[in-house]
Amino acid sequence: MEKVILTSNKEETMRLGAYLAKVLPVGSVLALTGDLGAGKTTLVRGIAEGLGIKEVVQSPTFNIMKIYAKYPKPLIHIDAYRLADVNTDIGLDEYIGYETGITVIEWPMYISSLLPDDLIEIEIINKGGDNRMLTISANKEILEKI
């Protein structure tokens, strides 16, 4: 099932992320797709804000993974962009679906063999300016919360 949400500025995209942080169950895995600059990291910043994370959230492109663990509901932020055509047996599977937090993966197609069946997919399309179209694909139970 799918749900489409339109945002018209970065603040709305972040508010959507903050809302997702509040309604998604622990152990949720979000796969974010979209072109460079589509707003994936902006959405993750909103999720972090919704989880009460005060640290500056940046895409972990060069680190591959950043863990915000000192919070009641940790955030595991993975950027798999640099893992194209690379052996992905580097321990990421231990953090995907982390039982007490939320895992967000940018560029999930590069680690598709590690993704769970109950994945929540969010495609972000830049519609010009700060306008974004977010298509969320998930099971009915999750979509009813959003």
Tab-separated table of N, CA and C in Angstrom:
chain	number	residue	atom	x	y	z
A	1	MET	N	0.839	-1.174	0.000
A	1	MET	CA	0.000	0.000	0.000
A	1	MET	C	0.885	1.238	0.000
A	2	GLU	N	0.322	2.325	-0.505
A	2	GLU	CA	1.079	3.578	-0.594
A	2	GLU	C	0.272	4.758	-0.071
A	3	LYS	N	1.014	5.748	0.359
A	3	LYS	CA	0.433	7.028	0.757
A	3	LYS	C	1.352	8.112	0.219
A	4	VAL	N	0.771	9.133	-0.410
A	4	VAL	CA	1.545	10.240	-0.963
A	4	VAL	C	1.340	11.475	-0.095
A	5	ILE	N	2.441	12.109	0.271
A	5	ILE	CA	2.404	13.332	1.083
A	5	ILE	C	3.223	14.392	0.357
A	6	LEU	N	2.650	15.576	0.239
A	6	LEU	CA	3.341	16.701	-0.392
A	6	LEU	C	3.795	17.675	0.687
A	7	THR	N	5.038	18.139	0.566
A	7	THR	CA	5.529	19.178	1.462
A	7	THR	C	5.996	20.338	0.595
A	8	SER	N	5.882	21.551	1.137
A	8	SER	CA	6.220	22.728	0.339
A	8	SER	C	7.449	23.478	0.843
A	9	ASN	N	8.067	22.964	1.921
A	9	ASN	CA	9.308	23.559	2.406
A	9	ASN	C	10.028	22.572	3.324
A	10	LYS	N	11.260	22.891	3.667
A	10	LYS	CA	12.074	21.996	4.489
A	10	LYS	C	11.446	21.766	5.859
A	11	GLU	N	10.834	22.801	6.401
A	11	GLU	CA	10.224	22.680	7.726
A	11	GLU	C	9.099	21.647	7.724
A	12	GLU	N	8.290	21.631	6.665
A	12	GLU	CA	7.214	20.634	6.567
A	12	GLU	C	7.780	19.227	6.436
A	13	THR	N	8.858	19.089	5.671
A	13	THR	CA	9.494	17.783	5.532
A	13	THR	C	10.041	17.322	6.881
A	14	MET	N	10.630	18.240	7.621
A	14	MET	CA	11.141	17.891	8.948
A	14	MET	C	10.005	17.558	9.912
A	15	ARG	N	8.899	18.289	9.832
A	15	ARG	CA	7.752	17.980	10.699
A	15	ARG	C	7.207	16.586	10.403
A	16	LEU	N	7.191	16.216	9.126
A	16	LEU	CA	6.762	14.864	8.775
A	16	LEU	C	7.701	13.848	9.409
A	17	GLY	N	9.006	14.093	9.329
A	17	GLY	CA	9.970	13.192	9.961
A	17	GLY	C	9.758	13.087	11.458
A	18	ALA	N	9.518	14.214	12.117
A	18	ALA	CA	9.280	14.213	13.571
A	18	ALA	C	8.032	13.413	13.901
A	19	TYR	N	7.002	13.547	13.074
A	19	TYR	CA	5.772	12.785	13.288
A	19	TYR	C	6.036	11.289	13.125
A	20	LEU	N	6.786	10.927	12.085
A	20	LEU	CA	7.108	9.510	11.875
A	20	LEU	C	7.824	8.937	13.088
A	21	ALA	N	8.746	9.703	13.658
A	21	ALA	CA	9.494	9.243	14.827
A	21	ALA	C	8.565	8.908	15.990
A	22	LYS	N	7.476	9.620	16.089
A	22	LYS	CA	6.544	9.420	17.197
A	22	LYS	C	5.592	8.245	16.971
A	23	VAL	N	5.237	7.967	15.713
A	23	VAL	CA	4.219	6.939	15.462
A	23	VAL	C	4.780	5.589	15.026
A	24	LEU	N	6.020	5.551	14.553
A	24	LEU	CA	6.574	4.277	14.098
A	24	LEU	C	7.042	3.443	15.281
A	25	PRO	N	6.794	2.156	15.227
A	25	PRO	CA	7.241	1.292	16.328
A	25	PRO	C	8.756	1.108	16.314
A	26	VAL	N	9.323	0.786	17.476
A	26	VAL	CA	10.752	0.492	17.535
A	26	VAL	C	11.029	-0.715	16.646
A	27	GLY	N	12.214	-0.726	16.093
A	27	GLY	CA	12.580	-1.787	15.165
A	27	GLY	C	12.242	-1.453	13.721
A	28	SER	N	11.576	-0.311	13.492
A	28	SER	CA	11.213	0.080	12.127
A	28	SER	C	12.461	0.365	11.304
A	29	VAL	N	12.393	-0.016	10.025
A	29	VAL	CA	13.476	0.254	9.084
A	29	VAL	C	12.883	1.034	7.923
A	30	LEU	N	13.422	2.229	7.700
A	30	LEU	CA	12.977	3.085	6.611
A	30	LEU	C	14.043	3.110	5.532
A	31	ALA	N	13.626	2.904	4.296
A	31	ALA	CA	14.527	2.969	3.147
A	31	ALA	C	14.168	4.215	2.354
A	32	LEU	N	15.084	5.176	2.294
A	32	LEU	CA	14.832	6.436	1.604
A	32	LEU	C	15.495	6.428	0.238
A	33	THR	N	14.706	6.716	-0.788
A	33	THR	CA	15.250	6.830	-2.132
A	33	THR	C	14.896	8.191	-2.701
A	34	GLY	N	15.696	8.626	-3.649
A	34	GLY	CA	15.497	9.917	-4.292
A	34	GLY	C	16.831	10.419	-4.791
A	35	ASP	N	16.789	11.326	-5.733
A	35	ASP	CA	18.017	11.880	-6.297
A	35	ASP	C	18.816	12.621	-5.240
A	36	LEU	N	20.071	12.919	-5.560
A	36	LEU	CA	20.877	13.772	-4.692
A	36	LEU	C	20.141	15.096	-4.494
A	37	GLY	N	20.055	15.546	-3.270
A	37	GLY	CA	19.375	16.800	-2.979
A	37	GLY	C	17.863	16.701	-2.913
A	38	ALA	N	17.319	15.500	-2.942
A	38	ALA	CA	15.862	15.337	-2.903
A	38	ALA	C	15.265	15.681	-1.545
A	39	GLY	N	16.045	15.518	-0.475
A	39	GLY	CA	15.528	15.818	0.859
A	39	GLY	C	15.593	14.649	1.815
A	40	LYS	N	16.357	13.625	1.482
A	40	LYS	CA	16.453	12.455	2.349
A	40	LYS	C	17.012	12.829	3.722
A	41	THR	N	18.110	13.558	3.740
A	41	THR	CA	18.721	13.919	5.018
A	41	THR	C	17.847	14.907	5.783
A	42	THR	N	17.123	15.759	5.084
A	42	THR	CA	16.179	16.668	5.758
A	42	THR	C	15.125	15.867	6.503
A	43	LEU	N	14.597	14.819	5.874
A	43	LEU	CA	13.614	13.960	6.538
A	43	LEU	C	14.243	13.282	7.751
A	44	VAL	N	15.471	12.817	7.621
A	44	VAL	CA	16.167	12.171	8.746
A	44	VAL	C	16.369	13.169	9.886
A	45	ARG	N	16.679	14.412	9.565
A	45	ARG	CA	16.825	15.434	10.615
A	45	ARG	C	15.517	15.597	11.387
A	46	GLY	N	14.406	15.546	10.681
A	46	GLY	CA	13.110	15.624	11.344
A	46	GLY	C	12.858	14.420	12.237
A	47	ILE	N	13.228	13.235	11.765
A	47	ILE	CA	13.083	12.023	12.582
A	47	ILE	C	13.921	12.171	13.851
A	48	ALA	N	15.159	12.640	13.681
A	48	ALA	CA	16.037	12.839	14.843
A	48	ALA	C	15.413	13.823	15.833
A	49	GLU	N	14.872	14.902	15.313
A	49	GLU	CA	14.221	15.895	16.174
A	49	GLU	C	13.053	15.265	16.937
A	50	GLY	N	12.261	14.455	16.251
A	50	GLY	CA	11.132	13.775	16.884
A	50	GLY	C	11.558	12.780	17.953
A	51	LEU	N	12.774	12.270	17.832
A	51	LEU	CA	13.313	11.345	18.833
A	51	LEU	C	14.010	12.077	19.975
A	52	GLY	N	14.065	13.413	19.894
A	52	GLY	CA	14.699	14.199	20.945
A	52	GLY	C	16.200	14.319	20.795
A	53	ILE	N	16.717	14.006	19.625
A	53	ILE	CA	18.157	14.077	19.387
A	53	ILE	C	18.545	15.536	19.167
A	54	LYS	N	19.489	16.001	19.934
A	54	LYS	CA	19.920	17.399	19.878
A	54	LYS	C	21.146	17.602	18.996
A	55	GLU	N	21.821	16.527	18.643
A	55	GLU	CA	23.034	16.625	17.833
A	55	GLU	C	22.696	17.048	16.401
A	56	VAL	N	23.666	17.621	15.722
A	56	VAL	CA	23.508	17.981	14.318
A	56	VAL	C	23.538	16.688	13.500
A	57	VAL	N	22.515	16.492	12.690
A	57	VAL	CA	22.429	15.287	11.868
A	57	VAL	C	22.845	15.627	10.445
A	58	GLN	N	23.889	14.942	9.998
A	58	GLN	CA	24.354	15.089	8.625
A	58	GLN	C	24.398	13.701	8.001
A	59	SER	N	24.311	13.664	6.688
A	59	SER	CA	24.373	12.377	6.011
A	59	SER	C	25.726	11.723	6.266
A	60	PRO	N	25.723	10.458	6.692
A	60	PRO	CA	26.989	9.782	6.982
A	60	PRO	C	27.637	9.173	5.734
A	61	THR	N	27.654	9.921	4.646
A	61	THR	CA	28.162	9.402	3.379
A	61	THR	C	29.559	8.812	3.508
A	62	PHE	N	30.460	9.497	4.192
A	62	PHE	CA	31.829	9.015	4.284
A	62	PHE	C	32.031	8.061	5.451
A	63	ASN	N	31.194	8.150	6.458
A	63	ASN	CA	31.269	7.236	7.602
A	63	ASN	C	30.460	5.971	7.355
A	64	ILE	N	29.494	6.024	6.492
A	64	ILE	CA	28.528	4.984	6.158
A	64	ILE	C	27.427	4.887	7.212
A	65	MET	N	27.763	4.937	8.494
A	65	MET	CA	26.732	4.812	9.516
A	65	MET	C	27.028	5.747	10.686
A	66	LYS	N	25.966	6.334	11.200
A	66	LYS	CA	26.053	7.162	12.405
A	66	LYS	C	24.969	6.662	13.353
A	67	ILE	N	25.336	6.447	14.606
A	67	ILE	CA	24.388	5.948	15.596
A	67	ILE	C	24.208	7.008	16.676
A	68	TYR	N	22.976	7.367	16.918
A	68	TYR	CA	22.627	8.297	17.996
A	68	TYR	C	22.012	7.418	19.084
A	69	ALA	N	22.861	6.877	19.953
A	69	ALA	CA	22.449	5.805	20.861
A	69	ALA	C	22.077	6.238	22.262
A	70	LYS	N	22.401	7.459	22.656
A	70	LYS	CA	22.181	7.839	24.056
A	70	LYS	C	20.767	8.365	24.306
A	71	TYR	N	19.838	8.004	23.457
A	71	TYR	CA	18.459	8.476	23.565
A	71	TYR	C	17.546	7.282	23.818
A	72	PRO	N	16.375	7.506	24.419
A	72	PRO	CA	15.475	6.390	24.721
A	72	PRO	C	15.123	5.547	23.485
A	73	LYS	N	15.000	6.201	22.351
A	73	LYS	CA	14.701	5.512	21.094
A	73	LYS	C	15.825	5.892	20.127
A	74	PRO	N	16.885	5.082	20.054
A	74	PRO	CA	18.054	5.435	19.235
A	74	PRO	C	17.729	5.529	17.741
A	75	LEU	N	18.559	6.295	17.055
A	75	LEU	CA	18.472	6.424	15.606
A	75	LEU	C	19.747	5.856	15.002
A	76	ILE	N	19.571	4.946	14.060
A	76	ILE	CA	20.687	4.408	13.301
A	76	ILE	C	20.513	4.956	11.891
A	77	HIS	N	21.459	5.763	11.442
A	77	HIS	CA	21.379	6.439	10.143
A	77	HIS	C	22.477	5.872	9.252
A	78	ILE	N	22.071	5.193	8.185
A	78	ILE	CA	23.005	4.552	7.271
A	78	ILE	C	22.901	5.226	5.907
A	79	ASP	N	24.038	5.522	5.323
A	79	ASP	CA	24.096	6.018	3.946
A	79	ASP	C	24.905	4.995	3.157
A	80	ALA	N	24.227	4.226	2.326
A	80	ALA	CA	24.872	3.122	1.606
A	80	ALA	C	25.404	3.528	0.238
A	81	TYR	N	25.405	4.819	-0.064
A	81	TYR	CA	25.824	5.301	-1.381
A	81	TYR	C	27.205	4.776	-1.786
A	82	ARG	N	28.136	4.773	-0.877
A	82	ARG	CA	29.504	4.344	-1.186
A	82	ARG	C	29.670	2.831	-1.182
A	83	LEU	N	28.584	2.096	-0.946
A	83	LEU	CA	28.679	0.640	-0.901
A	83	LEU	C	28.301	-0.031	-2.223
A	84	ALA	N	28.083	0.757	-3.261
A	84	ALA	CA	27.789	0.182	-4.573
A	84	ALA	C	28.981	-0.663	-5.017
A	85	ASP	N	28.694	-1.870	-5.431
A	85	ASP	CA	29.726	-2.789	-5.929
A	85	ASP	C	30.795	-3.116	-4.893
A	86	VAL	N	30.411	-3.118	-3.617
A	86	VAL	CA	31.333	-3.416	-2.529
A	86	VAL	C	30.741	-4.556	-1.707
A	87	ASN	N	31.572	-5.380	-1.117
A	87	ASN	CA	31.107	-6.431	-0.225
A	87	ASN	C	30.460	-5.760	0.989
A	88	THR	N	29.177	-6.017	1.209
A	88	THR	CA	28.450	-5.352	2.298
A	88	THR	C	28.503	-6.136	3.610
A	89	ASP	N	29.359	-7.128	3.685
A	89	ASP	CA	29.496	-7.907	4.911
A	89	ASP	C	30.427	-7.163	5.878
A	90	ILE	N	29.914	-6.021	6.376
A	90	ILE	CA	30.719	-5.176	7.271
A	90	ILE	C	30.021	-4.947	8.610
A	91	GLY	N	29.015	-5.752	8.911
A	91	GLY	CA	28.340	-5.668	10.199
A	91	GLY	C	27.101	-4.796	10.233
A	92	LEU	N	26.692	-4.237	9.099
A	92	LEU	CA	25.490	-3.396	9.084
A	92	LEU	C	24.248	-4.163	9.507
A	93	ASP	N	24.209	-5.452	9.195
A	93	ASP	CA	23.030	-6.260	9.509
A	93	ASP	C	22.721	-6.270	11.003
A	94	GLU	N	23.706	-6.010	11.838
A	94	GLU	CA	23.490	-5.977	13.285
A	94	GLU	C	22.691	-4.750	13.717
A	95	TYR	N	22.655	-3.736	12.881
A	95	TYR	CA	21.986	-2.486	13.237
A	95	TYR	C	20.689	-2.254	12.472
A	96	ILE	N	20.499	-2.947	11.384
A	96	ILE	CA	19.273	-2.782	10.601
A	96	ILE	C	18.143	-3.469	11.346
A	97	GLY	N	17.140	-2.689	11.722
A	97	GLY	CA	16.048	-3.207	12.527
A	97	GLY	C	16.389	-3.255	14.004
A	98	TYR	N	17.299	-2.400	14.431
A	98	TYR	CA	17.729	-2.319	15.832
A	98	TYR	C	16.506	-2.315	16.732
A	99	GLU	N	16.446	-3.240	17.645
A	99	GLU	CA	15.209	-3.536	18.375
A	99	GLU	C	14.647	-2.414	19.243
A	100	THR	N	15.458	-1.446	19.649
A	100	THR	CA	14.917	-0.381	20.493
A	100	THR	C	14.887	0.970	19.793
A	101	GLY	N	15.217	0.990	18.517
A	101	GLY	CA	15.286	2.269	17.812
A	101	GLY	C	14.688	2.223	16.427
A	102	ILE	N	15.040	3.222	15.644
A	102	ILE	CA	14.595	3.337	14.259
A	102	ILE	C	15.849	3.376	13.385
A	103	THR	N	15.838	2.597	12.322
A	103	THR	CA	16.937	2.587	11.367
A	103	THR	C	16.478	3.274	10.093
A	104	VAL	N	17.267	4.220	9.610
A	104	VAL	CA	16.965	4.920	8.360
A	104	VAL	C	18.133	4.696	7.415
A	105	ILE	N	17.816	4.253	6.206
A	105	ILE	CA	18.855	3.927	5.228
A	105	ILE	C	18.664	4.769	3.981
A	106	GLU	N	19.668	5.578	3.659
A	106	GLU	CA	19.687	6.300	2.397
A	106	GLU	C	20.407	5.418	1.380
A	107	TRP	N	19.945	5.421	0.150
A	107	TRP	CA	20.503	4.614	-0.928
A	107	TRP	C	20.428	3.122	-0.592
A	108	PRO	N	19.255	2.620	-0.209
A	108	PRO	CA	19.124	1.226	0.227
A	108	PRO	C	19.386	0.195	-0.869
A	109	MET	N	19.281	0.597	-2.133
A	109	MET	CA	19.478	-0.363	-3.219
A	109	MET	C	20.869	-0.984	-3.208
A	110	TYR	N	21.817	-0.324	-2.566
A	110	TYR	CA	23.185	-0.841	-2.534
A	110	TYR	C	23.403	-1.906	-1.460
A	111	ILE	N	22.423	-2.077	-0.579
A	111	ILE	CA	22.510	-3.130	0.442
A	111	ILE	C	21.198	-3.923	0.486
A	112	SER	N	20.597	-4.110	-0.662
A	112	SER	CA	19.267	-4.732	-0.729
A	112	SER	C	19.213	-6.111	-0.078
A	113	SER	N	20.303	-6.852	-0.093
A	113	SER	CA	20.293	-8.188	0.508
A	113	SER	C	20.169	-8.133	2.034
A	114	LEU	N	20.404	-6.969	2.628
A	114	LEU	CA	20.327	-6.826	4.088
A	114	LEU	C	18.978	-6.292	4.574
A	115	LEU	N	18.106	-5.923	3.642
A	115	LEU	CA	16.857	-5.261	4.023
A	115	LEU	C	15.796	-6.260	4.459
A	116	PRO	N	15.039	-5.918	5.512
A	116	PRO	CA	13.984	-6.819	6.005
A	116	PRO	C	12.738	-6.779	5.124
A	117	ASP	N	11.895	-7.781	5.284
A	117	ASP	CA	10.655	-7.856	4.504
A	117	ASP	C	9.660	-6.763	4.882
A	118	ASP	N	9.662	-6.340	6.132
A	118	ASP	CA	8.692	-5.342	6.594
A	118	ASP	C	9.216	-3.909	6.461
A	119	LEU	N	10.031	-3.697	5.486
A	119	LEU	CA	10.640	-2.406	5.191
A	119	LEU	C	9.582	-1.334	4.905
A	120	ILE	N	9.843	-0.118	5.370
A	120	ILE	CA	9.013	1.041	5.044
A	120	ILE	C	9.801	1.846	4.018
A	121	GLU	N	9.288	1.925	2.804
A	121	GLU	CA	10.004	2.614	1.737
A	121	GLU	C	9.434	4.014	1.548
A	122	ILE	N	10.324	4.993	1.434
A	122	ILE	CA	9.907	6.371	1.205
A	122	ILE	C	10.702	6.917	0.023
A	123	GLU	N	9.998	7.187	-1.059
A	123	GLU	CA	10.616	7.798	-2.228
A	123	GLU	C	10.345	9.293	-2.168
A	124	ILE	N	11.404	10.085	-2.310
A	124	ILE	CA	11.270	11.535	-2.252
A	124	ILE	C	11.609	12.101	-3.625
A	125	ILE	N	10.678	12.878	-4.163
A	125	ILE	CA	10.882	13.491	-5.474
A	125	ILE	C	10.835	15.002	-5.326
A	126	ASN	N	11.863	15.658	-5.843
A	126	ASN	CA	11.927	17.117	-5.859
A	126	ASN	C	10.990	17.607	-6.961
A	127	LYS	N	9.964	18.365	-6.569
A	127	LYS	CA	8.982	18.880	-7.528
A	127	LYS	C	9.281	20.326	-7.912
A	128	GLY	N	10.475	20.803	-7.557
A	128	GLY	CA	10.873	22.176	-7.872
A	128	GLY	C	10.859	23.044	-6.632
A	129	GLY	N	11.864	23.882	-6.497
A	129	GLY	CA	11.967	24.724	-5.301
A	129	GLY	C	12.120	23.836	-4.076
A	130	ASP	N	11.366	24.129	-3.039
A	130	ASP	CA	11.387	23.304	-1.822
A	130	ASP	C	10.227	22.310	-1.774
A	131	ASN	N	9.497	22.166	-2.863
A	131	ASN	CA	8.353	21.248	-2.932
A	131	ASN	C	8.837	19.809	-3.108
A	132	ARG	N	8.294	18.926	-2.282
A	132	ARG	CA	8.654	17.519	-2.343
A	132	ARG	C	7.402	16.658	-2.359
A	133	MET	N	7.505	15.543	-3.074
A	133	MET	CA	6.462	14.525	-3.048
A	133	MET	C	7.084	13.281	-2.423
A	134	LEU	N	6.508	12.845	-1.302
A	134	LEU	CA	6.999	11.669	-0.600
A	134	LEU	C	5.975	10.556	-0.757
A	135	THR	N	6.392	9.457	-1.348
A	135	THR	CA	5.528	8.297	-1.506
A	135	THR	C	5.993	7.246	-0.511
A	136	ILE	N	5.116	6.932	0.432
A	136	ILE	CA	5.445	5.985	1.497
A	136	ILE	C	4.773	4.663	1.183
A	137	SER	N	5.570	3.610	1.084
A	137	SER	CA	5.071	2.256	0.838
A	137	SER	C	5.326	1.422	2.088
A	138	ALA	N	4.248	0.876	2.631
A	138	ALA	CA	4.362	0.077	3.854
A	138	ALA	C	3.098	-0.767	3.992
A	139	ASN	N	3.063	-1.558	5.047
A	139	ASN	CA	1.849	-2.336	5.267
A	139	ASN	C	0.729	-1.429	5.774
A	140	LYS	N	-0.475	-1.938	5.715
A	140	LYS	CA	-1.674	-1.156	6.055
A	140	LYS	C	-1.603	-0.592	7.479
A	141	GLU	N	-1.143	-1.388	8.406
A	141	GLU	CA	-1.078	-0.958	9.809
A	141	GLU	C	-0.194	0.282	9.980
A	142	ILE	N	0.948	0.298	9.321
A	142	ILE	CA	1.854	1.452	9.399
A	142	ILE	C	1.231	2.661	8.720
A	143	LEU	N	0.674	2.463	7.520
A	143	LEU	CA	0.108	3.596	6.777
A	143	LEU	C	-1.070	4.236	7.509
A	144	GLU	N	-1.811	3.449	8.271
A	144	GLU	CA	-2.929	4.017	9.035
A	144	GLU	C	-2.446	4.958	10.135
A	145	LYS	N	-1.219	4.783	10.603
A	145	LYS	CA	-0.649	5.660	11.641
A	145	LYS	C	-0.137	6.971	11.067
A	146	ILE	N	0.139	6.980	9.767
A	146	ILE	CA	0.754	8.148	9.138
A	146	ILE	C	-0.306	9.097	8.622
